[in-house]
Coordinates of C-alpha atoms in Angstrom, one line a residue:
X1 CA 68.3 -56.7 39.1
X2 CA 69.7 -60.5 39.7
X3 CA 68.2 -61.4 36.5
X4 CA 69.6 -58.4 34.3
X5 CA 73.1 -58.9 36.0
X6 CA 72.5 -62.6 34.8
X7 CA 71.5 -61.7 31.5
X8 CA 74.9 -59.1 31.6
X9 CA 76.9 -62.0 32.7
X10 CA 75.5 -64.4 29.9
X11 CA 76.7 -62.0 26.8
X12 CA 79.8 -61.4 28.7
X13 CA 80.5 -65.3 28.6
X14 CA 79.3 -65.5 25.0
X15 CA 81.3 -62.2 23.8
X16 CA 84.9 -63.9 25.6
X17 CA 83.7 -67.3 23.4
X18 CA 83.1 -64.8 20.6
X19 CA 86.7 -63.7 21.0
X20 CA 88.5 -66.7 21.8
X21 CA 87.4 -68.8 18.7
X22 CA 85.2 -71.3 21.2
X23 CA 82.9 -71.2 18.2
X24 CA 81.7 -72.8 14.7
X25 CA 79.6 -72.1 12.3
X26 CA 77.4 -73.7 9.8
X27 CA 75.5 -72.5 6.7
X28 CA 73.2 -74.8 4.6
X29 CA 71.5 -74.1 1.3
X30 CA 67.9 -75.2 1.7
X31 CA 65.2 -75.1 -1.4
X32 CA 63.5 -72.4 0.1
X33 CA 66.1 -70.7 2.4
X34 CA 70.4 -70.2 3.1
X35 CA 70.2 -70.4 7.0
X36 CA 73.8 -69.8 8.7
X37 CA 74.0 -70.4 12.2
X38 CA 76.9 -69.6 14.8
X39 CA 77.2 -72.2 17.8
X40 CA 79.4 -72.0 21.2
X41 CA 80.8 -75.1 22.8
X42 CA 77.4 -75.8 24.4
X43 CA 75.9 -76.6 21.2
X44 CA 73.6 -73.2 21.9
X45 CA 72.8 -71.2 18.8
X46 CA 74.2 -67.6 19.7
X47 CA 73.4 -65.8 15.8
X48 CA 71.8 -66.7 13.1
X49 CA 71.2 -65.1 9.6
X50 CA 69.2 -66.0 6.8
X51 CA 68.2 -65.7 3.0
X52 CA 64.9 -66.6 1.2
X53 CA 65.2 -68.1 -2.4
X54 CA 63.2 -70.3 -4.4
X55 CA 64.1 -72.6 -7.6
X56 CA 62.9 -71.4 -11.2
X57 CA 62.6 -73.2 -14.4
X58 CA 65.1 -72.8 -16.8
X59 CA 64.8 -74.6 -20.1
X60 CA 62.6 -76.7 -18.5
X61 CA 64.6 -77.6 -15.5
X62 CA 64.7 -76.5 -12.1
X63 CA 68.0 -74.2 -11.3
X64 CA 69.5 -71.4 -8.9
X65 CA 71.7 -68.8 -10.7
X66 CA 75.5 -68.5 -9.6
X67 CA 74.6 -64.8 -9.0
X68 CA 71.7 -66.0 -6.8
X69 CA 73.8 -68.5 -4.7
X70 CA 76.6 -65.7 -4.1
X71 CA 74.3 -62.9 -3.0
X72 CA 72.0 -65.4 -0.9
X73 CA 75.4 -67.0 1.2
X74 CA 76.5 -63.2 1.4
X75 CA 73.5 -62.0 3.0
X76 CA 73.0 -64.7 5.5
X77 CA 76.5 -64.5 6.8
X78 CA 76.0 -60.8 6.8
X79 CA 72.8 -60.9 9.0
X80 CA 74.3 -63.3 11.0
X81 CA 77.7 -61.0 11.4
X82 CA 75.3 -58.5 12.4
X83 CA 73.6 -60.4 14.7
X84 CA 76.8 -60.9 16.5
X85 CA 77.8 -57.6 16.8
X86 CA 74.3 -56.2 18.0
X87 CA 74.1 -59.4 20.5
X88 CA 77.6 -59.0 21.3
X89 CA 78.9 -56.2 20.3
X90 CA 82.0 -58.1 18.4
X91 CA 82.5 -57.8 14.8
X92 CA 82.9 -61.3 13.7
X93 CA 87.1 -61.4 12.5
X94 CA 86.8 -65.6 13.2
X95 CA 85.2 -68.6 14.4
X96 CA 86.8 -71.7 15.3
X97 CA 85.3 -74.2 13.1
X98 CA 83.1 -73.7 9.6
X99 CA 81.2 -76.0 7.0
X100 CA 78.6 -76.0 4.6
X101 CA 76.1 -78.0 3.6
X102 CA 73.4 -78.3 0.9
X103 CA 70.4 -79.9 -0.8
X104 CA 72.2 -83.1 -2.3
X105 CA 72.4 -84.7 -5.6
X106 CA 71.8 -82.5 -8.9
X107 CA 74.4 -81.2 -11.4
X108 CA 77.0 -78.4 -11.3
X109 CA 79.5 -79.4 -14.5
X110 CA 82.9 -77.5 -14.8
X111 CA 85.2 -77.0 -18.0
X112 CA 89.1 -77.0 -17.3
X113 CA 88.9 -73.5 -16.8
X114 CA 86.2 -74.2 -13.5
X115 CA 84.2 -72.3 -15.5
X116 CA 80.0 -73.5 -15.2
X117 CA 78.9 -75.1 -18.5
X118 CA 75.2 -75.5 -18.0
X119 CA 72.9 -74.3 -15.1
X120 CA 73.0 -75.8 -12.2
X121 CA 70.3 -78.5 -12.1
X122 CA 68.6 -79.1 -8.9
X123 CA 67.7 -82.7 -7.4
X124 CA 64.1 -81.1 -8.4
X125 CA 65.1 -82.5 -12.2
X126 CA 63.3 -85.7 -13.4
X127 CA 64.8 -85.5 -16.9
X128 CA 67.0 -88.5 -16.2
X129 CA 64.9 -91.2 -16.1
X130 CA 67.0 -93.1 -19.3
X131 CA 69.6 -92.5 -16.8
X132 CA 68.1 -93.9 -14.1
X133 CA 67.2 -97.2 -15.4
X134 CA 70.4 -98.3 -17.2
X135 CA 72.8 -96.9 -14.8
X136 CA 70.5 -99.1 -11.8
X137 CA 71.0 -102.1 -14.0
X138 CA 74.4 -102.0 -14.8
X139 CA 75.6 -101.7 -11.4
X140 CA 72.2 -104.2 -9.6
X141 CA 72.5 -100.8 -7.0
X142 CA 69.6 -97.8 -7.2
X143 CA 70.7 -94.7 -8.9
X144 CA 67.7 -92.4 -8.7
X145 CA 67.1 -89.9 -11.2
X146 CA 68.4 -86.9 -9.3
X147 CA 71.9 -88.6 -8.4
X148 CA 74.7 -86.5 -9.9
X149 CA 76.1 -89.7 -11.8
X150 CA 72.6 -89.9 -13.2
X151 CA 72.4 -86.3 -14.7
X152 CA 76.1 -87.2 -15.8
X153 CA 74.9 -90.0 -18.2
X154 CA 71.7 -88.4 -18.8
X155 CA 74.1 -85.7 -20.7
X156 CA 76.1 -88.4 -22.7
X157 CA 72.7 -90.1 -23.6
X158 CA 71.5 -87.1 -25.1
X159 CA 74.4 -85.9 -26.7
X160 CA 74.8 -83.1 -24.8
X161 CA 77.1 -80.0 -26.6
X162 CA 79.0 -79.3 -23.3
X163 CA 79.5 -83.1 -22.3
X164 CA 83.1 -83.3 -23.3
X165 CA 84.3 -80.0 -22.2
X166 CA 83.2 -81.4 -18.4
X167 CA 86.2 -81.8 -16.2
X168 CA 85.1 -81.6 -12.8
X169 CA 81.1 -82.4 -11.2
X170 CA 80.0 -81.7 -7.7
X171 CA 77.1 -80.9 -5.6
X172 CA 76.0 -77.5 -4.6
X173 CA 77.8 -77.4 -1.0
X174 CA 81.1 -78.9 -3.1
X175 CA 81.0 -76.2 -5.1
X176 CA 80.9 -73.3 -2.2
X177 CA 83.0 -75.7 -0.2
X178 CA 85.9 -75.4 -3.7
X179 CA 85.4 -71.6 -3.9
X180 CA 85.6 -71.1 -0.4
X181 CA 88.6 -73.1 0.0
X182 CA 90.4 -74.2 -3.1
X183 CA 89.8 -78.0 -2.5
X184 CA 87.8 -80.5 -4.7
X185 CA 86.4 -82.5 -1.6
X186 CA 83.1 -83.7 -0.3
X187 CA 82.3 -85.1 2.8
X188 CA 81.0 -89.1 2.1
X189 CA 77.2 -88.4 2.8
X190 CA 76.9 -85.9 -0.1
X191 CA 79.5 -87.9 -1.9
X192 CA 77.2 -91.0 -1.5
X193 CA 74.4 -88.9 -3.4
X194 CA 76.5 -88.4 -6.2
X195 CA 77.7 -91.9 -6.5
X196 CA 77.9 -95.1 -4.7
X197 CA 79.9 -95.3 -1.5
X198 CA 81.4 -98.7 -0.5
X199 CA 80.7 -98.4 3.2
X200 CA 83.6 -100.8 4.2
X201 CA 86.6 -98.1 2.4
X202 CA 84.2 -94.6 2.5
X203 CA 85.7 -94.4 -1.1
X204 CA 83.3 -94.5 -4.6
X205 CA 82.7 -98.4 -5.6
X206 CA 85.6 -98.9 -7.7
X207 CA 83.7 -101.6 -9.4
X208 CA 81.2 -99.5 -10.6
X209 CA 83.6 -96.3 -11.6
X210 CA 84.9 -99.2 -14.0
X211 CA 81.9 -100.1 -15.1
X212 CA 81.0 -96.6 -16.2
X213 CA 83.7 -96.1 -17.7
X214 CA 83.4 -99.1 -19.8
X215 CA 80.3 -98.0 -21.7
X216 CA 80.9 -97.1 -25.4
X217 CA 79.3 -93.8 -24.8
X218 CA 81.3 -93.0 -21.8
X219 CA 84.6 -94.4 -23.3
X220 CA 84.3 -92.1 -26.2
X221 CA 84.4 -89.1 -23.7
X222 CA 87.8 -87.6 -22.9
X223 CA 87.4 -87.9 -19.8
X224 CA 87.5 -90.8 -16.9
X225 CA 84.7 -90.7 -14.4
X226 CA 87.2 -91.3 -11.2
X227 CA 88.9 -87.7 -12.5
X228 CA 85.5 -86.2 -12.4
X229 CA 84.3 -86.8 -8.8
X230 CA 85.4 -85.1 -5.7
X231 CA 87.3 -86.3 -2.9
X232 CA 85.3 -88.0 -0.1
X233 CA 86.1 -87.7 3.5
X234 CA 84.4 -88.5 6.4
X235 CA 83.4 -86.6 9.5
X236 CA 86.2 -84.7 11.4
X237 CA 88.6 -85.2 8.8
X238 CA 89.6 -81.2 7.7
X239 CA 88.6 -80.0 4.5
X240 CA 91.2 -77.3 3.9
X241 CA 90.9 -73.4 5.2
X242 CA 89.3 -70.6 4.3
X243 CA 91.5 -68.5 1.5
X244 CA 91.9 -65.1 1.2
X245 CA 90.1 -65.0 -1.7
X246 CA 87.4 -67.1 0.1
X247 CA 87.5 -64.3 2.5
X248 CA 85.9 -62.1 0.2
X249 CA 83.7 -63.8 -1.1
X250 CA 82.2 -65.0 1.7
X251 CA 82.4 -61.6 3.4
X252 CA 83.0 -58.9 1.1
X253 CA 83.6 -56.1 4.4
X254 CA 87.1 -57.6 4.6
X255 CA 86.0 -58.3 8.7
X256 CA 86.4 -62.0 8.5
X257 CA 89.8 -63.1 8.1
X258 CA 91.4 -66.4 6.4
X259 CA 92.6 -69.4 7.6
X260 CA 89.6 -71.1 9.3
X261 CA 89.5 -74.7 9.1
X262 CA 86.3 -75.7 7.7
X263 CA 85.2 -79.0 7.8
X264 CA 83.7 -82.1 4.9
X265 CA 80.8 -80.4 3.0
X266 CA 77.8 -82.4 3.5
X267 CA 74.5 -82.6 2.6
X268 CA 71.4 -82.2 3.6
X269 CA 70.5 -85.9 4.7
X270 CA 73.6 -85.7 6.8
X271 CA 73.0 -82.8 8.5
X272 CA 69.8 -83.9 9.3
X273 CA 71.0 -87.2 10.8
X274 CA 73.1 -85.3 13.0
X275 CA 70.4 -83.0 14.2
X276 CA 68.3 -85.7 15.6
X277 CA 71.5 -87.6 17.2
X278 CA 70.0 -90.6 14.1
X279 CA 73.7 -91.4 13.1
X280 CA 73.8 -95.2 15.0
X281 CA 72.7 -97.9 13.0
X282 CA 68.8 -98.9 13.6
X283 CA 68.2 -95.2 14.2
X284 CA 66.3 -92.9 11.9
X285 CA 65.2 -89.4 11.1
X286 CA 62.6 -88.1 8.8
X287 CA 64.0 -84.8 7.6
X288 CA 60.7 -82.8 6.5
X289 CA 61.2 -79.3 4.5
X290 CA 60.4 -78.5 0.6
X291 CA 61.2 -82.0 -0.2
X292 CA 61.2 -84.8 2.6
X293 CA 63.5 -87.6 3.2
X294 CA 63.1 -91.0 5.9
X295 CA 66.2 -92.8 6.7
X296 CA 67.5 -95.7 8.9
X297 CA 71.0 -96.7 9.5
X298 CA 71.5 -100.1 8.2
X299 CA 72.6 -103.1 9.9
X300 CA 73.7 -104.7 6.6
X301 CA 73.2 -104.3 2.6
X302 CA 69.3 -104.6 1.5
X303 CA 68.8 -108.6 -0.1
X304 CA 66.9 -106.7 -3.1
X305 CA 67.5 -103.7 -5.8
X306 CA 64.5 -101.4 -4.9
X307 CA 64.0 -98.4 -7.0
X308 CA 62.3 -97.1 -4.3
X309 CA 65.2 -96.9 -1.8
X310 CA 68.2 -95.0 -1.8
X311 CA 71.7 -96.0 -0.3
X312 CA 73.4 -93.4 1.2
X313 CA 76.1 -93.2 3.8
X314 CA 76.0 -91.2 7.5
X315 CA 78.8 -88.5 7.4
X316 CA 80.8 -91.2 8.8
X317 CA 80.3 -93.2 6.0
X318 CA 77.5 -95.9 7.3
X319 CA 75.1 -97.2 5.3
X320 CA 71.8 -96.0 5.0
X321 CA 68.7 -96.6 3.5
X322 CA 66.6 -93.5 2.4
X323 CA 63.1 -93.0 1.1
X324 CA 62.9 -89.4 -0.4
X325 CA 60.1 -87.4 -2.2
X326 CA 61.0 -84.2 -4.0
X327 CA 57.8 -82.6 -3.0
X328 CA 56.8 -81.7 0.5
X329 CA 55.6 -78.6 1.8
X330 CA 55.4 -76.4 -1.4
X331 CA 51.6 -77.4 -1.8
X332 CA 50.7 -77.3 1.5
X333 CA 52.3 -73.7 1.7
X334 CA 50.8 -72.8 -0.8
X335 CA 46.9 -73.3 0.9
X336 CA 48.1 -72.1 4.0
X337 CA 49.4 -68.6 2.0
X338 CA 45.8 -68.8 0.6
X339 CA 44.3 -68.9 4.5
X340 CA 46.6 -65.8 5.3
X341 CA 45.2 -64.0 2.4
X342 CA 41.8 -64.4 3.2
X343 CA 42.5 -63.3 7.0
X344 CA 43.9 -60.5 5.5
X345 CA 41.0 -59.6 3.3
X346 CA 38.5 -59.9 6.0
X347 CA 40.8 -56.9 8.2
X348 CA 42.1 -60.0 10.9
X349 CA 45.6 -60.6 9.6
X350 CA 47.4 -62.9 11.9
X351 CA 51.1 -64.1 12.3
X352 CA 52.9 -66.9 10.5
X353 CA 53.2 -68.9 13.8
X354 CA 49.5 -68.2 14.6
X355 CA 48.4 -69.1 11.0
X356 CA 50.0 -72.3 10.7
X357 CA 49.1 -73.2 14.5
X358 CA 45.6 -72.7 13.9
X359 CA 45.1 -74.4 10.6
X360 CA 47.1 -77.6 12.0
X361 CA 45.5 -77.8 15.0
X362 CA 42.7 -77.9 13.4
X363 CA 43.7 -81.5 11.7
X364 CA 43.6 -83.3 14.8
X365 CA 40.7 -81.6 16.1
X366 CA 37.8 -84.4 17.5
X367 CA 35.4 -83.5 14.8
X368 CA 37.8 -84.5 12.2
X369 CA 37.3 -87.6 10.2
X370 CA 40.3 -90.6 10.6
X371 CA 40.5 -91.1 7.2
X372 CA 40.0 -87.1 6.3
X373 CA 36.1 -87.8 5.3
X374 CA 37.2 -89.1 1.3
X375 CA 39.0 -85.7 0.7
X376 CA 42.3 -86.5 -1.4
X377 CA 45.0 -84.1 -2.1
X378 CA 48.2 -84.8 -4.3
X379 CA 51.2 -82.2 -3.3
X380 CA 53.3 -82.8 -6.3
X381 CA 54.5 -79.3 -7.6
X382 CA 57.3 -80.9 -9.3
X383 CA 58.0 -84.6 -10.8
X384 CA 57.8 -87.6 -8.4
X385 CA 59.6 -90.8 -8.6
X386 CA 58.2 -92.4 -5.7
X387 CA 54.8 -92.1 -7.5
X388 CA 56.2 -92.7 -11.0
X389 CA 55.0 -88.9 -12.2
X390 CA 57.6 -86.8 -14.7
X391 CA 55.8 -83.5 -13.5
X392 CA 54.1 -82.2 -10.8
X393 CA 50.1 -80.7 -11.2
X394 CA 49.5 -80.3 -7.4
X395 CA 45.4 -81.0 -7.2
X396 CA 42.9 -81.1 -4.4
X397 CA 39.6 -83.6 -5.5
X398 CA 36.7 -85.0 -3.3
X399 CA 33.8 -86.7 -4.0
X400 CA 30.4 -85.1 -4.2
X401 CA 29.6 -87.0 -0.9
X402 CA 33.1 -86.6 1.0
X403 CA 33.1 -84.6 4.4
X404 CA 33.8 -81.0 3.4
X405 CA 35.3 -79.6 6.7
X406 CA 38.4 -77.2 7.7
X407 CA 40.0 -80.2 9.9
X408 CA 39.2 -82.6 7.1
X409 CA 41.1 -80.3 4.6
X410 CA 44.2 -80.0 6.7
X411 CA 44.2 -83.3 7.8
X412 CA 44.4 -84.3 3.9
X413 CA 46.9 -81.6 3.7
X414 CA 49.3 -83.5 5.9
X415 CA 48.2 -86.5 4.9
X416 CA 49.1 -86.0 1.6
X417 CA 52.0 -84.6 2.4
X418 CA 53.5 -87.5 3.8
X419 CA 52.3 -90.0 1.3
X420 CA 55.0 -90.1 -1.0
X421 CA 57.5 -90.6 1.3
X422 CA 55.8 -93.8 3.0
X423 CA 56.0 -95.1 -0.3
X424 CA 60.2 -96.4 0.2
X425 CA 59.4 -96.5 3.9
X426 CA 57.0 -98.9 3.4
X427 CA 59.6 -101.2 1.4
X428 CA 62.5 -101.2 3.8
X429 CA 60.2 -102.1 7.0
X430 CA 57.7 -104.0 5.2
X431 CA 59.3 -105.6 2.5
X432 CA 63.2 -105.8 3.7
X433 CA 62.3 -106.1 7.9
X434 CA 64.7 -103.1 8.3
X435 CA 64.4 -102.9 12.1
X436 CA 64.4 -99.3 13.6
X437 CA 64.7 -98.7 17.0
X438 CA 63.7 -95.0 17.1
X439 CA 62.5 -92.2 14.4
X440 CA 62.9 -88.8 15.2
X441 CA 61.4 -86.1 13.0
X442 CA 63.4 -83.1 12.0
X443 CA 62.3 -79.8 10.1
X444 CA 60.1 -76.8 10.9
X445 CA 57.0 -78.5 10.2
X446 CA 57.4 -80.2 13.3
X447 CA 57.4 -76.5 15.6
X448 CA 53.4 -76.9 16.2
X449 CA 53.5 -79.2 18.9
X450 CA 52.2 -83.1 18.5
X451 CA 50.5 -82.0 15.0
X452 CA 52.7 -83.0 12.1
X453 CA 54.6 -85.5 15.4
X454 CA 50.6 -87.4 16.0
X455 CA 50.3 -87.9 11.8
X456 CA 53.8 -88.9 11.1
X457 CA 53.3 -91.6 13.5
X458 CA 49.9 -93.0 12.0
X459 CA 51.4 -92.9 8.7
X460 CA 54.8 -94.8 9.6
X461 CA 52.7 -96.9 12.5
X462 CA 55.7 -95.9 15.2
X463 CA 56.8 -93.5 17.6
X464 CA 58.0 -90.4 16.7
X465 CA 60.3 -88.2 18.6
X466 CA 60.8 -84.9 18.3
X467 CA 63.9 -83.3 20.2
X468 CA 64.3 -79.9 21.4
X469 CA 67.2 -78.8 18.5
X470 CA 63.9 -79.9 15.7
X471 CA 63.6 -76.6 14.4
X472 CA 67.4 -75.9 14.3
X473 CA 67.5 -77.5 11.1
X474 CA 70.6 -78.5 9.0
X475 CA 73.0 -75.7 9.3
X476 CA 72.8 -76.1 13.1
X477 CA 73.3 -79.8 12.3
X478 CA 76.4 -78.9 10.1
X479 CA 77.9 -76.3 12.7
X480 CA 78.0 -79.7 15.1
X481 CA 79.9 -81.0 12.4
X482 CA 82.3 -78.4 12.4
X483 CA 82.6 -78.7 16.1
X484 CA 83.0 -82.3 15.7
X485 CA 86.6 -81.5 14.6
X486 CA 87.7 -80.2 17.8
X487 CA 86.4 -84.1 19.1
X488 CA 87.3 -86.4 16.2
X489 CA 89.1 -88.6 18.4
X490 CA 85.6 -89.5 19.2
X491 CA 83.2 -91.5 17.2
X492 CA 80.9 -89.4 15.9
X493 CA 77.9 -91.3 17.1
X494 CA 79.5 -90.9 20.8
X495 CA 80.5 -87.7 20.4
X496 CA 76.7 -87.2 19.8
X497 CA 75.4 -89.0 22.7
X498 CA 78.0 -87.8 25.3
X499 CA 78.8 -84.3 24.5
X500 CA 76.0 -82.7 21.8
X501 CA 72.4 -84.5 23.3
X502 CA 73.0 -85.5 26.5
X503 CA 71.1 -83.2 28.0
X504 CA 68.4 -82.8 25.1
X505 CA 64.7 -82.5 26.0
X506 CA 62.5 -84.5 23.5
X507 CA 58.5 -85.6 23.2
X508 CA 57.3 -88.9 21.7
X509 CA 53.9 -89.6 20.4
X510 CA 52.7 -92.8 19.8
X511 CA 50.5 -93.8 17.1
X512 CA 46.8 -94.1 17.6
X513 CA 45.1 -97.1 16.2
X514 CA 42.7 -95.1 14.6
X515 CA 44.7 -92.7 13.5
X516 CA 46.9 -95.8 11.8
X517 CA 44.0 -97.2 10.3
X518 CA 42.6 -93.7 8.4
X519 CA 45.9 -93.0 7.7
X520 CA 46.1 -96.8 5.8
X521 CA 42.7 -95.9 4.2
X522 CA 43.6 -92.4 2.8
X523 CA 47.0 -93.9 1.2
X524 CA 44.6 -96.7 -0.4
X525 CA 42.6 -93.8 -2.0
X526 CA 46.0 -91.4 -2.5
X527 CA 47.5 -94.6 -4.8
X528 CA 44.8 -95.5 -6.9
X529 CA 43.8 -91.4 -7.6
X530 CA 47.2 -91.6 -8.7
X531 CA 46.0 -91.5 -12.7
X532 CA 44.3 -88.1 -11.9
X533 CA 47.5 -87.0 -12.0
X534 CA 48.5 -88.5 -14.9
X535 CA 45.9 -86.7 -16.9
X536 CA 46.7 -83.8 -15.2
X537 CA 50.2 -84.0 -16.8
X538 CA 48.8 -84.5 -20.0
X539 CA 46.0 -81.6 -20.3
X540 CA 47.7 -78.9 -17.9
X541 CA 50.7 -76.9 -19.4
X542 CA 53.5 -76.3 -16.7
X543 CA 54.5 -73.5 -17.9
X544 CA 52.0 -70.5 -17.7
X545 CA 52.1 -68.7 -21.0

């Protein structure tokens, strides 16, 4: 009875918070999933809703529809609404606080009109490589190929028929953030994915804008890139209010009413950097999902261009150095979907959480092979910069003499997995002396215990922590930005440490020497296989007729 009547007391506390607006609410657009999560002034998730989705190729390039975006944010907030009310029993009129936040980079071009000229075009796109490369030279400063500024240029390059009707660019949570609101803006960690950030003003490098604009091709456009861009704004600065209009669109019922504040759009590297408290410079997170990101808060500017290094900002505009790979857990879905379907054949079908517990465990197991016995896998489904591919063939290939086994195959699962990314890791510690003082790893992958923690370690040779809020993901992370305006007279990196993780539990595993060393041997063998992949490209069509 003690325990029910604390239980009673509990949702009677939550409900009065419910009420009283002592809430916020974040939504994020992942690859694979739109995740909206409600969060009390404890930084407790109280509801969460969610929407499954996937990218398809459209002429060639990766895109969601408009109509997809809409119905997928509408059904999250509506599962999440209902969650409320069946937790509760409060229909959800308000919260205190909202943002959104999204996979960064890509293209969403608007005419005068704000009317969509092309399809969106996801970071996924690796059509921009022209881009890429002049726009990285021009300015001595990376632009990688899924920037917005590089899809931009790509389009004037090519000639592009919609090119000059383009009066306004944004990223994916810029453009929800605009409907939703009414206001151009971005908060200065997407921004920084669109287009360089000078850390010292948290405005776009001037310099560069000039530059740009400067080309002959660019200066024939009517247009001037500086118009183009949206506003950026760091963390706790408020982004505008939710519109009637907005309303409706978010919440067709007519329940939720206007006039919430919301707060900077981000993106998905932000949010992440706030989940695992990594916004302090010398601090790091590796954000693990469809694609997969590792990033440290700089201490200063990098002394070299490296293509294989991004520079991004914190969501309060510090600099950051990021090594990202567009492919991540597609493949290694994929095998474990395969697993499930043979379970299922033999009349034993088992659970998602049982499934993917199993087959990890097995990895790690003590029959397993360091170095995965010589079995190589390569999880590119789409293009991959780090590993200079256009396209993605994802391909499993041994040896006639390589150790066969179940923990072998996984281990080269997650091996593989985090290859790609190590690739810009490896530059910034190895090649610039970055110094990071912790890494914490972020993203579902990480919910089987020490697994994907014991191999992230081996293949970045430091500790990784994982904290309590890992599988919260990045709308949890953006909901704590939305809080985060209730506190800006804090700096967010204190606001963090004294209010949001104070009381966080976390684990941290060490790496094993062993475990370093096959790790090092596997990514010998994962480089030079790289031209199987290359012929792959060549003699596999990616399109199935």
């Amino acid at each position: 009875m003690a325990q029910e009547q604390k239980l009673d007391d509990r949702v009677a506390l939550t409900a009065e918070k419910i009420r009283a607006g002592k809430t916020s609410l974040g939504i994020e657009f992942g690859s694979t999933r739109i995740k909206a999560v409600l969060i009390d002034d404890t930084y407790a998730t109280i509801a969460a809703g969610d929407y499954g989705w996937a990218s398809h190729l459209e002429n060639g390039l990766w895109s969601y529809t408009q109509e997809e975006i809409w119905t997928g944010l509408r059904t999250a907030y509506a599962r999440l609404a209902a969650d409320v009310e069946s937790a509760y029993g409060e229909k959800l009129t308000h919260v205190g606080r909202i943002g959104f936040s999204a996979m960064m980079h890509g293209y969403l071009a608007f005419d005068e009109h704000g009317e969509l000229l092309v399809p969106f075009r996801t970071w996924q796109n690796t059509n921009t490589s022209e881009a890429h490369g002049k726009l990285s030279e021009l300015f001595q400063y990376n632009i990688p190929e899924r920037w917005s500024i590089a899809h931009l240029y790509q389009c004037v390059l090519n000639g592009e028929e919609h090119i000059g009707k383009v009066r306004f660019i944004t990223t994916l949570a810029g453009y929800v953030h605009w409907k939703l609101t009414g206001n151009k803006v971005l908060g200065v960690g997407d921004a920084s994915g669109m287009f360089p950030i000078d850390p010292a003003t948290h405005a776009y490098e001037t310099a560069f804008i000039e530059r740009f604009n400067a080309l002959p091709e660019v200066a024939a456009q009517p247009w001037n890139l500086a118009d183009l861009l949206p506003e950026p704004l760091v963390a706790g600065t408020p982004a505008g209010e939710l519109t009637e209009e907005g309303a409706r669109l978010l919440d067709p019922t007519g329940t939720l009413q206007p006039g919430i504040t919301f707060a900077p759009p981000e993106g998905d590297a932000g949010t992440g950097m706030v989940a695992t408290n990594s916004v302090r410079v010398r601090t790091g997170n590796v954000s693990a999902g469809t694609s997969i990101f590792a990033m440290v808060v700089l201490e200063h500017k990098l002394a070299r261009l490296h293509p294989e290094v991004d520079l991004v900002t914190t969501p309060a505009g510090d600099l950051a150095g990021m090594s990202h790979a567009n492919n991540f857990t597609s493949d290694l879905n994929a095998w474990v979907g395969l697993f499930g379907q043979f379970a299922d054949a033999i009349g034993q079908p088992v659970d998602a959480g049982t499934l993917y517990g199993t087959l990890f465990r097995a990895a790690i197991a003590d029959d397993v092979d360091s170095n995965c016995g010589g079995l190589i896998n390569y999880p590119f489904r789409s293009g991959e910069f780090l590993a200079g591919l256009p396209e993605g063939r994802p391909l499993f290939v041994r040896g006639p003499e390589a150790a066969m086994s179940l923990g072998n195959f996984m281990r080269a699962q997650l091996f593989s997995a985090f290859s790609p990314v190590k690739i810009g890791m490896d530059v910034m510690t190895k090649d610039e002396g970055v110094a990071v003082d912790s890494l914490v790893g972020h993203g579902g992958i990480f919910t089987t215990p020490k697994v994907a923690q014991k191999i992230l370690a081996a293949a970045f040779d430091t500790p990784i922590k994982v904290m309590s809020t890992a599988a919260e993901g990045g709308a949890w992370g953006m909901a704590v930005l939305a809080d985060y305006l209730f506190h800006a007279d804090q700096p967010l990196d204190e606001f963090l440490d004294s209010r949001v993780f104070a009381d966080a539990e976390s684990t941290t595993e060490a790496p094993d020497a062993a475990d370093v060393a096959g790790f090092e041997e596997f990514f010998d063998r994962f480089r030079k296989g790289l031209p199987i992949e290359h012929a792959a490209i060549a003699n596999i069509p990616l399109e199935t007729k």
